[in-house]
Coordinates of C-alpha atoms in Angstrom, one line a residue:
Chain A
X1 CA 161.3 136.5 149.0
X2 CA 158.5 136.7 151.7
X3 CA 155.1 136.4 150.9
X4 CA 152.6 138.7 152.6
X5 CA 149.2 135.8 153.7
X6 CA 146.1 137.2 154.4
X7 CA 142.3 136.7 153.8
X8 CA 142.3 137.4 151.0
X9 CA 145.5 135.2 149.1
X10 CA 145.5 132.7 151.3
X11 CA 143.7 130.6 149.0
X12 CA 146.9 130.2 146.7
X13 CA 148.9 129.3 150.3
X14 CA 147.7 126.4 151.1
X15 CA 150.9 124.7 151.1
X16 CA 153.2 126.9 152.5
X17 CA 151.0 127.6 155.1
X18 CA 150.3 123.7 155.8
X19 CA 154.2 123.5 156.2
X20 CA 154.7 127.2 157.7
X21 CA 152.1 125.4 160.6
X22 CA 154.1 121.9 160.2
X23 CA 157.1 124.0 161.5
X24 CA 156.0 125.4 164.3
X25 CA 155.3 122.7 165.8
X26 CA 158.7 121.2 164.9
X27 CA 160.6 124.3 166.2
X28 CA 158.3 125.3 169.1
X29 CA 156.4 122.3 170.6
X30 CA 158.9 118.9 169.7
X31 CA 162.1 121.5 169.9
X32 CA 161.5 124.8 172.4
X33 CA 158.7 122.0 174.3
X34 CA 156.6 125.3 174.8
X35 CA 153.2 124.2 176.3
X36 CA 151.1 124.2 172.9
X37 CA 149.0 122.2 171.2
X38 CA 149.4 120.3 168.4
X39 CA 145.8 118.4 167.5
X40 CA 147.0 118.1 163.9
X41 CA 150.3 117.8 163.3
X42 CA 149.9 121.1 163.0
X43 CA 150.6 123.9 165.8
X44 CA 147.7 126.0 165.1
X45 CA 146.7 128.3 168.8
X46 CA 143.0 130.3 169.1
X47 CA 144.9 133.6 167.3
X48 CA 145.5 131.3 164.4
X49 CA 143.4 132.9 161.4
X50 CA 142.4 133.8 158.2
X51 CA 142.5 137.2 160.2
X52 CA 145.7 137.4 160.7
X53 CA 148.0 138.3 158.0
X54 CA 151.5 135.7 158.2
X55 CA 154.8 137.1 156.2
X56 CA 155.9 132.8 154.7
X57 CA 159.7 133.4 153.0
X58 CA 159.3 130.9 149.9
X59 CA 160.7 130.7 145.9
X60 CA 156.9 130.2 145.5
X61 CA 153.6 129.2 146.8
X62 CA 155.0 125.4 146.3
X63 CA 158.8 126.4 147.4
X64 CA 160.1 125.1 150.2
X65 CA 160.3 127.5 153.5
X66 CA 163.0 128.8 155.0
X67 CA 160.9 131.5 157.6
X68 CA 157.9 132.2 159.1
X69 CA 156.5 135.1 161.2
X70 CA 153.0 136.1 162.3
X71 CA 151.2 139.4 162.9
X72 CA 148.0 139.8 164.2
X73 CA 145.8 142.9 164.3
X74 CA 145.1 144.4 167.4
X75 CA 142.0 145.5 167.2
X76 CA 141.2 142.0 167.8
X77 CA 142.3 139.4 170.4
X78 CA 146.1 139.6 170.2
X79 CA 148.5 138.2 172.8
X80 CA 150.1 141.1 174.7
X81 CA 146.3 141.9 176.3
X82 CA 145.6 138.5 176.8
X83 CA 148.5 137.1 177.6
X84 CA 151.6 139.1 178.3
X85 CA 149.9 142.6 179.4
X86 CA 151.4 141.9 183.0
X87 CA 154.9 143.0 180.6
X88 CA 153.7 146.6 180.4
X89 CA 154.2 148.7 182.2
X90 CA 151.0 151.0 180.4
X91 CA 148.1 149.4 178.7
X92 CA 149.5 147.6 175.8
X93 CA 149.4 149.7 172.2
X94 CA 146.8 149.0 170.4
X95 CA 144.8 149.6 167.5
X96 CA 143.9 150.0 163.8
X97 CA 147.7 151.0 163.2
X98 CA 149.5 148.8 165.4
X99 CA 150.1 145.4 165.0
X100 CA 152.0 142.5 167.4
X101 CA 154.1 140.6 165.9
X102 CA 154.3 137.0 167.4
X103 CA 155.6 133.4 165.9
X104 CA 159.0 134.2 164.3
X105 CA 159.8 130.7 163.1
X106 CA 162.7 129.6 161.4
X107 CA 162.7 126.1 158.9
X108 CA 164.2 123.3 161.7
X109 CA 166.1 122.8 159.4
X110 CA 167.9 126.6 159.5
X111 CA 171.4 126.8 160.4
X112 CA 172.0 128.6 163.8
X113 CA 173.8 131.7 164.3
X114 CA 174.7 134.1 161.1
X115 CA 171.8 132.5 158.7
X116 CA 168.8 132.6 161.3
X117 CA 169.8 136.1 162.7
X118 CA 169.9 136.8 158.9
X119 CA 166.6 135.4 158.9
X120 CA 165.1 137.9 161.3
X121 CA 166.4 141.2 160.1
X122 CA 164.8 139.8 156.8
X123 CA 161.3 138.7 158.1
X124 CA 161.8 142.6 160.0
X125 CA 162.2 143.7 157.4
X126 CA 158.9 142.1 155.5
X127 CA 157.0 143.4 158.5
X128 CA 157.6 147.2 157.6
X129 CA 158.0 146.8 154.1
X130 CA 153.7 145.0 154.9
X131 CA 153.3 147.6 157.8
X132 CA 153.9 150.4 155.5
X133 CA 151.4 148.9 152.4
X134 CA 148.9 149.0 155.1
X135 CA 149.5 152.0 157.2
X136 CA 150.6 150.2 160.2
X137 CA 152.4 152.9 162.5
X138 CA 153.5 150.8 165.7
X139 CA 154.6 146.5 165.8
X140 CA 154.6 144.4 168.7
X141 CA 156.6 142.5 169.7
X142 CA 157.3 139.5 173.3
X143 CA 161.3 138.6 172.5
X144 CA 163.4 136.1 174.9
X145 CA 166.2 137.3 175.5
X146 CA 168.3 135.6 173.1
X147 CA 165.9 138.0 170.3
X148 CA 165.5 140.6 172.6
X149 CA 169.1 141.9 172.0
X150 CA 168.9 141.2 168.0
X151 CA 165.3 143.4 167.6
X152 CA 166.6 145.8 169.8
X153 CA 170.0 147.0 166.7
X154 CA 167.7 146.0 164.1
X155 CA 168.0 149.4 162.6
X156 CA 164.1 150.2 163.4
X157 CA 163.4 152.8 165.9
X158 CA 162.4 150.0 169.3
X159 CA 161.6 150.1 172.3
X160 CA 160.6 148.2 175.9
X161 CA 157.3 148.7 177.3
X162 CA 158.8 147.7 180.4
X163 CA 161.2 146.0 182.5
X164 CA 162.1 141.8 181.0
X165 CA 160.5 138.9 183.9
X166 CA 161.6 135.8 184.1
X167 CA 164.6 133.4 183.9
X168 CA 168.0 132.3 181.9
X169 CA 166.2 132.7 178.1
X170 CA 162.7 132.5 179.0
X171 CA 163.6 136.0 180.3
X172 CA 160.4 137.9 178.3
X173 CA 160.7 141.2 177.3
X174 CA 157.6 143.5 175.0
X175 CA 159.4 145.9 172.9
X176 CA 157.7 148.0 170.4
X177 CA 158.8 149.0 167.0
X178 CA 158.3 151.9 165.3
X179 CA 157.2 151.6 161.0
X180 CA 158.2 155.1 158.7
X181 CA 160.2 154.6 155.8
X182 CA 163.4 155.5 157.8
X183 CA 163.3 152.4 159.8
X184 CA 163.5 150.6 156.6
X185 CA 166.1 151.9 154.8
X186 CA 167.9 151.2 157.9
X187 CA 166.4 147.5 158.6
X188 CA 167.5 147.5 154.8
X189 CA 171.1 148.8 155.0
X190 CA 171.9 146.8 158.2
X191 CA 170.6 143.6 156.3
X192 CA 172.0 143.5 152.9
X193 CA 168.6 143.5 151.8
X194 CA 169.2 146.0 148.0
X195 CA 165.4 146.7 147.8
X196 CA 162.2 145.2 148.6
X197 CA 161.0 141.3 149.7
X198 CA 158.4 141.1 150.4
X199 CA 155.9 139.5 147.4
X200 CA 151.5 140.3 147.8
X201 CA 150.1 138.3 145.6
X202 CA 145.6 140.1 145.8
X203 CA 143.8 136.8 146.5
X204 CA 141.7 139.2 142.9
X205 CA 144.2 139.7 141.3
X206 CA 145.7 136.8 140.5
X207 CA 143.1 135.0 139.4
X208 CA 141.9 137.9 137.1
X209 CA 145.9 137.2 135.9
Chain B
X1 CA 134.5 134.1 146.0
X2 CA 136.7 131.8 148.5
X3 CA 137.8 134.1 150.8
X4 CA 138.5 131.0 153.0
X5 CA 135.5 132.2 155.1
X6 CA 136.7 135.1 156.1
X7 CA 133.5 137.4 156.8
X8 CA 131.5 134.7 155.7
X9 CA 128.3 133.7 158.0
X10 CA 128.8 130.4 160.0
X11 CA 126.4 127.8 158.7
X12 CA 124.6 127.1 161.6
X13 CA 123.4 131.1 162.0
X14 CA 122.8 131.3 158.9
X15 CA 119.2 128.2 159.4
X16 CA 120.1 125.6 160.8
X17 CA 117.5 123.6 160.0
X18 CA 117.0 124.6 156.5
X19 CA 121.1 123.5 155.9
X20 CA 120.2 120.4 157.0
X21 CA 117.7 119.8 154.9
X22 CA 119.6 120.7 151.7
X23 CA 122.4 118.6 152.5
X24 CA 120.0 115.7 152.4
X25 CA 118.6 116.5 149.7
X26 CA 122.0 116.4 147.7
X27 CA 122.9 113.1 149.6
X28 CA 119.5 111.4 148.9
X29 CA 120.4 112.0 145.5
X30 CA 123.7 110.6 144.6
X31 CA 122.0 107.8 147.0
X32 CA 119.3 107.0 143.6
X33 CA 122.1 107.7 141.1
X34 CA 124.5 105.4 142.9
X35 CA 124.8 101.9 142.0
X36 CA 126.3 98.9 144.5
X37 CA 129.5 97.6 142.6
X38 CA 129.1 93.9 142.8
X39 CA 130.7 92.0 145.4
X40 CA 130.0 95.0 147.9
X41 CA 133.5 95.3 147.6
X42 CA 133.4 100.0 148.8
X43 CA 136.0 100.5 146.9
X44 CA 135.1 102.9 144.8
X45 CA 134.2 103.4 141.8
X46 CA 131.9 106.5 142.2
X47 CA 134.6 108.5 143.6
X48 CA 135.8 110.6 140.5
X49 CA 131.9 111.5 140.1
X50 CA 132.1 112.8 143.7
X51 CA 135.1 115.1 142.4
X52 CA 134.3 116.3 139.7
X53 CA 131.2 116.7 141.1
X54 CA 132.4 118.8 144.3
X55 CA 135.3 120.4 142.5
X56 CA 133.9 121.6 138.8
X57 CA 130.2 122.1 139.2
X58 CA 130.1 123.6 143.0
X59 CA 128.6 122.2 145.7
X60 CA 125.6 123.5 146.5
X61 CA 126.2 124.0 149.7
X62 CA 128.1 126.5 150.9
X63 CA 130.4 125.5 153.7
X64 CA 131.8 126.9 156.1
X65 CA 133.0 125.0 159.4
X66 CA 132.2 122.0 160.5
X67 CA 128.8 121.0 159.5
X68 CA 127.2 119.4 161.9
X69 CA 124.7 117.8 158.9
X70 CA 127.4 115.4 158.5
X71 CA 126.8 113.8 161.8
X72 CA 123.2 113.0 161.4
X73 CA 123.2 112.0 157.6
X74 CA 126.1 109.3 159.0
X75 CA 124.1 108.1 161.5
X76 CA 120.6 107.4 158.9
X77 CA 122.5 105.7 156.4
X78 CA 122.2 102.5 155.6
X79 CA 125.3 101.4 154.1
X80 CA 128.8 102.0 154.5
X81 CA 129.1 103.2 150.7
X82 CA 126.9 105.6 151.5
X83 CA 128.8 106.9 154.8
X84 CA 131.9 106.4 152.3
X85 CA 129.9 109.3 149.6
X86 CA 130.1 111.6 151.8
X87 CA 133.2 111.6 153.9
X88 CA 135.2 111.7 150.2
X89 CA 132.5 114.1 149.9
X90 CA 133.1 116.3 152.0
X91 CA 137.3 115.0 152.6
X92 CA 137.8 116.6 148.9
X93 CA 135.8 120.0 149.7
X94 CA 138.7 120.7 151.9
X95 CA 141.4 119.8 149.3
X96 CA 141.9 116.2 149.9
X97 CA 142.5 113.9 147.1
X98 CA 142.8 110.5 148.3
X99 CA 141.2 109.5 151.6
X100 CA 141.0 106.2 153.2
X101 CA 139.5 105.8 156.4
X102 CA 140.4 101.9 157.0
X103 CA 140.6 99.0 159.5
X104 CA 144.1 98.3 159.5
X105 CA 143.7 95.4 156.7
X106 CA 144.3 94.4 153.6
X107 CA 142.1 96.4 151.7
X108 CA 141.3 93.8 149.2
X109 CA 140.7 90.4 152.1
X110 CA 139.6 92.5 154.3
X111 CA 137.2 90.5 157.3
X112 CA 133.5 91.0 157.0
X113 CA 134.4 93.1 160.6
X114 CA 136.7 95.7 158.3
X115 CA 135.3 99.4 158.0
X116 CA 136.6 100.0 154.8
X117 CA 136.3 103.4 152.9
X118 CA 139.6 103.4 150.4
X119 CA 139.5 105.9 147.6
X120 CA 143.2 105.1 146.6
X121 CA 144.2 104.6 143.7
X122 CA 143.5 100.8 142.7
X123 CA 146.8 100.1 141.2
X124 CA 148.7 100.5 144.6
X125 CA 145.9 99.9 146.3
X126 CA 146.8 95.6 144.9
X127 CA 150.2 96.2 145.2
X128 CA 150.1 97.1 148.8
X129 CA 147.9 93.3 149.5
X130 CA 149.9 91.5 147.6
X131 CA 153.3 93.0 149.5
X132 CA 151.3 92.6 152.6
X133 CA 152.3 96.2 153.4
X134 CA 149.2 95.8 155.8
X135 CA 151.7 94.1 158.4
X136 CA 154.2 96.8 158.1
X137 CA 152.7 99.6 157.2
X138 CA 154.7 102.8 159.0
X139 CA 151.4 104.6 159.3
X140 CA 149.4 102.2 160.8
X141 CA 152.3 101.6 163.2
X142 CA 152.2 104.9 164.4
X143 CA 148.8 105.2 164.6
X144 CA 148.3 102.3 166.8
X145 CA 150.9 103.9 169.2
X146 CA 149.2 107.1 169.6
X147 CA 145.8 109.3 170.0
X148 CA 146.9 112.1 168.5
X149 CA 146.5 112.8 163.9
X150 CA 150.7 112.9 162.5
X151 CA 152.2 114.5 158.9
X152 CA 153.5 112.4 157.5
X153 CA 156.6 115.0 156.7
X154 CA 156.6 115.3 160.6
X155 CA 160.6 115.1 161.5
X156 CA 159.3 112.7 164.6
X157 CA 157.9 110.3 162.7
X158 CA 160.2 109.8 159.9
X159 CA 163.0 109.3 161.8
X160 CA 161.6 106.2 163.0
X161 CA 161.1 104.1 160.5
X162 CA 162.9 101.3 159.4
X163 CA 164.5 100.5 156.1
X164 CA 161.9 98.8 154.5
X165 CA 159.1 100.9 156.0
X166 CA 160.5 103.9 154.0
X167 CA 160.5 101.4 150.8
X168 CA 156.4 101.3 151.3
X169 CA 156.1 105.4 152.1
X170 CA 158.8 106.3 148.8
X171 CA 156.6 103.3 146.7
X172 CA 153.0 105.5 147.7
X173 CA 154.7 108.5 146.6
X174 CA 155.4 107.7 143.3
X175 CA 151.3 107.0 142.9
X176 CA 150.5 110.1 144.5
X177 CA 150.3 109.5 147.8
X178 CA 153.4 111.2 149.6
X179 CA 151.9 114.8 151.2
X180 CA 148.7 114.3 153.5
X181 CA 148.4 112.6 157.0
X182 CA 147.1 110.1 159.2
X183 CA 144.0 110.3 162.0
X184 CA 144.4 107.2 164.3
X185 CA 141.1 105.4 165.5
X186 CA 140.7 104.0 168.6
X187 CA 136.9 103.0 168.7
X188 CA 135.9 100.3 171.5
X189 CA 136.0 96.5 170.3
X190 CA 137.3 98.0 166.9
X191 CA 139.6 96.8 165.2
X192 CA 142.5 98.7 164.6
X193 CA 142.1 101.5 163.1
X194 CA 142.8 105.6 160.9
X195 CA 142.4 107.9 158.7
X196 CA 145.3 108.7 155.4
X197 CA 144.0 112.0 154.1
X198 CA 146.7 112.8 151.3
X199 CA 146.8 116.7 150.1
X200 CA 145.9 118.0 146.4
X201 CA 147.0 119.8 144.1
X202 CA 145.3 123.3 145.7
X203 CA 146.8 122.6 149.0
X204 CA 144.2 122.4 152.3
X205 CA 143.6 125.3 154.5
X206 CA 145.6 124.3 157.1
X207 CA 142.8 125.8 159.9
X208 CA 140.3 123.2 157.8
X209 CA 142.6 120.2 159.1
X210 CA 140.6 119.7 162.2
X211 CA 136.7 118.9 160.5
X212 CA 139.1 116.7 157.8
X213 CA 139.8 114.3 161.3
X214 CA 136.2 115.2 162.9
X215 CA 134.8 113.9 159.9
X216 CA 137.1 110.4 160.4
X217 CA 136.4 109.9 162.6
X218 CA 132.5 110.1 163.1
X219 CA 132.2 107.8 159.3
X220 CA 134.0 105.5 160.9
X221 CA 132.2 105.7 164.1
X222 CA 129.1 105.6 162.5
X223 CA 130.2 102.8 159.4
X224 CA 131.5 100.8 163.0
X225 CA 128.5 101.2 164.2
X226 CA 126.3 99.2 160.8
X227 CA 129.0 96.9 160.6
X228 CA 129.1 95.4 163.5
X229 CA 125.0 95.1 164.5
X230 CA 124.5 92.0 162.7
X231 CA 127.8 90.4 163.4
X232 CA 127.3 91.0 166.9
X233 CA 126.0 87.5 169.3
X234 CA 124.1 89.7 171.6
X235 CA 126.9 89.8 174.2
X236 CA 127.2 87.9 177.4
X237 CA 127.9 90.5 179.8
X238 CA 130.0 89.2 182.8
X239 CA 128.7 88.5 186.4
X240 CA 130.5 91.0 189.1
X241 CA 132.2 87.6 191.1
X242 CA 133.9 86.8 187.3
X243 CA 135.0 89.7 186.5
X244 CA 136.7 90.5 189.7
X245 CA 137.8 86.9 189.5
X246 CA 139.3 87.3 185.7
X247 CA 140.9 90.5 186.2
X248 CA 143.0 88.8 189.2
X249 CA 144.0 86.8 186.4
X250 CA 144.8 89.6 184.0
X251 CA 146.9 90.9 186.9
X252 CA 148.9 87.8 187.1
X253 CA 146.9 86.4 189.9
X254 CA 147.5 82.5 190.4
X255 CA 143.1 81.0 191.0
X256 CA 144.5 80.3 194.9
X257 CA 145.8 84.1 195.1
X258 CA 142.8 85.4 193.9
X259 CA 140.7 83.6 196.0
X260 CA 142.5 84.7 199.3
X261 CA 142.4 88.4 197.5
X262 CA 138.3 87.6 197.0
X263 CA 138.3 85.6 200.3
X264 CA 136.0 82.6 198.5
X265 CA 138.0 78.9 197.6
X266 CA 140.6 78.6 195.6
X267 CA 137.7 76.0 193.7
X268 CA 135.1 78.7 193.9
X269 CA 138.0 81.6 191.6
X270 CA 138.8 78.1 189.0
X271 CA 134.8 77.9 188.3
X272 CA 134.0 82.1 188.0
X273 CA 137.5 81.8 185.2
X274 CA 135.6 78.7 183.3
X275 CA 132.2 80.3 183.0
X276 CA 132.9 83.5 181.5
X277 CA 135.4 81.6 179.5
X278 CA 131.9 80.3 178.6
X279 CA 130.2 83.0 177.9
X280 CA 132.6 83.8 175.4
X281 CA 133.1 81.0 173.8
X282 CA 137.0 81.2 174.1
X283 CA 139.4 78.0 175.7
X284 CA 142.0 79.4 177.4
X285 CA 142.1 81.5 180.5
X286 CA 144.5 83.8 177.7
X287 CA 142.2 84.5 175.4
X288 CA 138.7 84.9 177.7
X289 CA 141.8 87.9 179.4
X290 CA 142.1 89.6 176.4
X291 CA 138.3 89.4 175.0
X292 CA 137.0 91.3 178.6
X293 CA 139.4 93.6 177.8
X294 CA 138.7 93.7 174.2
X295 CA 134.2 94.0 175.4
X296 CA 135.6 96.6 178.0
X297 CA 134.8 94.2 180.9
X298 CA 138.3 95.0 182.2
X299 CA 140.1 97.8 182.2
X300 CA 144.0 97.8 180.6
X301 CA 144.7 100.9 183.1
X302 CA 143.7 98.3 186.4
X303 CA 145.7 94.6 185.8
X304 CA 148.9 96.6 182.9
X305 CA 151.8 95.6 185.2

């Protein structure tokens, strides 16, 4: 299952969040050599904050993390406007109903190929479920040459915000996808997902229980 | 409310002076209630009381970000034990259960200048000491070779281990010291040191780990200064000429070569080196070079081949 972690419930997910930041270091810095910082052995950037929404796939709050992604409200600082605006022909979509998805991170030991594609499908389904829950209409993201075609044919209605730029695998493109019930049904259908795969443990609810 | 600081007002915006004052009072209370253990070893009799005090009783100080009062209180501390208690309180409040902010020495047989602020299970410390693990501890080794903290689960750290070092980590995990991180500490004129922090059952917010980093470096530095003060004889500084000669010796030059480079006689070089040895109270040129390096009279970057 994929946990939706927000400011409200993140205190229940300290272990999973810590593991997610460790995995991001192992994947983006050690494996892919992205120029990011990991000052405490954890990949944490300017955009990580309690206000970010994290999707973390794990069977429980202390179970092994198998994948994660980060969603940023576009009413606050986010990458597409700050760093990747040149990938957009027009102003990057932003507002109360737009999220930006970043840091899709399979666990470092996840098998390549089909298992990672299946994880991407589950994460996209989770983005849509969380989006529906929070009243989000559109999700923007930047994809490289490997990820962009997979994201385009994941089942949601996705479109390019501008031409791809750069060379080789690091040829980057800004994309946007609509969040709606029909898209969610198609994503589930294409990925063999029979029903909701996210869990949102509300902090207050958990304490009351 | 425990919303991880979301929407809360940062401490520095709600009256920093007031904040520090309250914190000082808390700290004074600890000091008054604490009786120093016999023998002066800093090994944690009060640690459990501190933990329950902060987690169950609820800290009176609502902390939402880095606590600058911490630095001030460390600076004013008169005993390492004061710093240790304050440090343990802060890191326990972040969710760590055990901590060892210490020089890389046998914690039960530490030399007087070693910083030992350790709150680890006593049984583990005894085992660690009996097995002479300070010499093989992979965490110590990794900490000596890097400046930035590392997580014990980091595949890069784990893949560099030898079998006997894995044994140490596995044994530590069995006594509840399995998940955490180590913050290397490199201070001038100090023994190699680091701070290891063990993550407790409720976890630690990853966004707060940098707070622990800062606490560890500051607590160690305050403790080191406190310990160094009575021990260090007034340092005799090297004269400029002595410094130049020692630097050239460190670069592998002979007295003759150093003399040619500096435009002085071989004999003058020889005497300058003798004077440096006398100031350091050491018997060999090699030791004089090492002392000059450690004191910062010469710089490793200038002499390393």
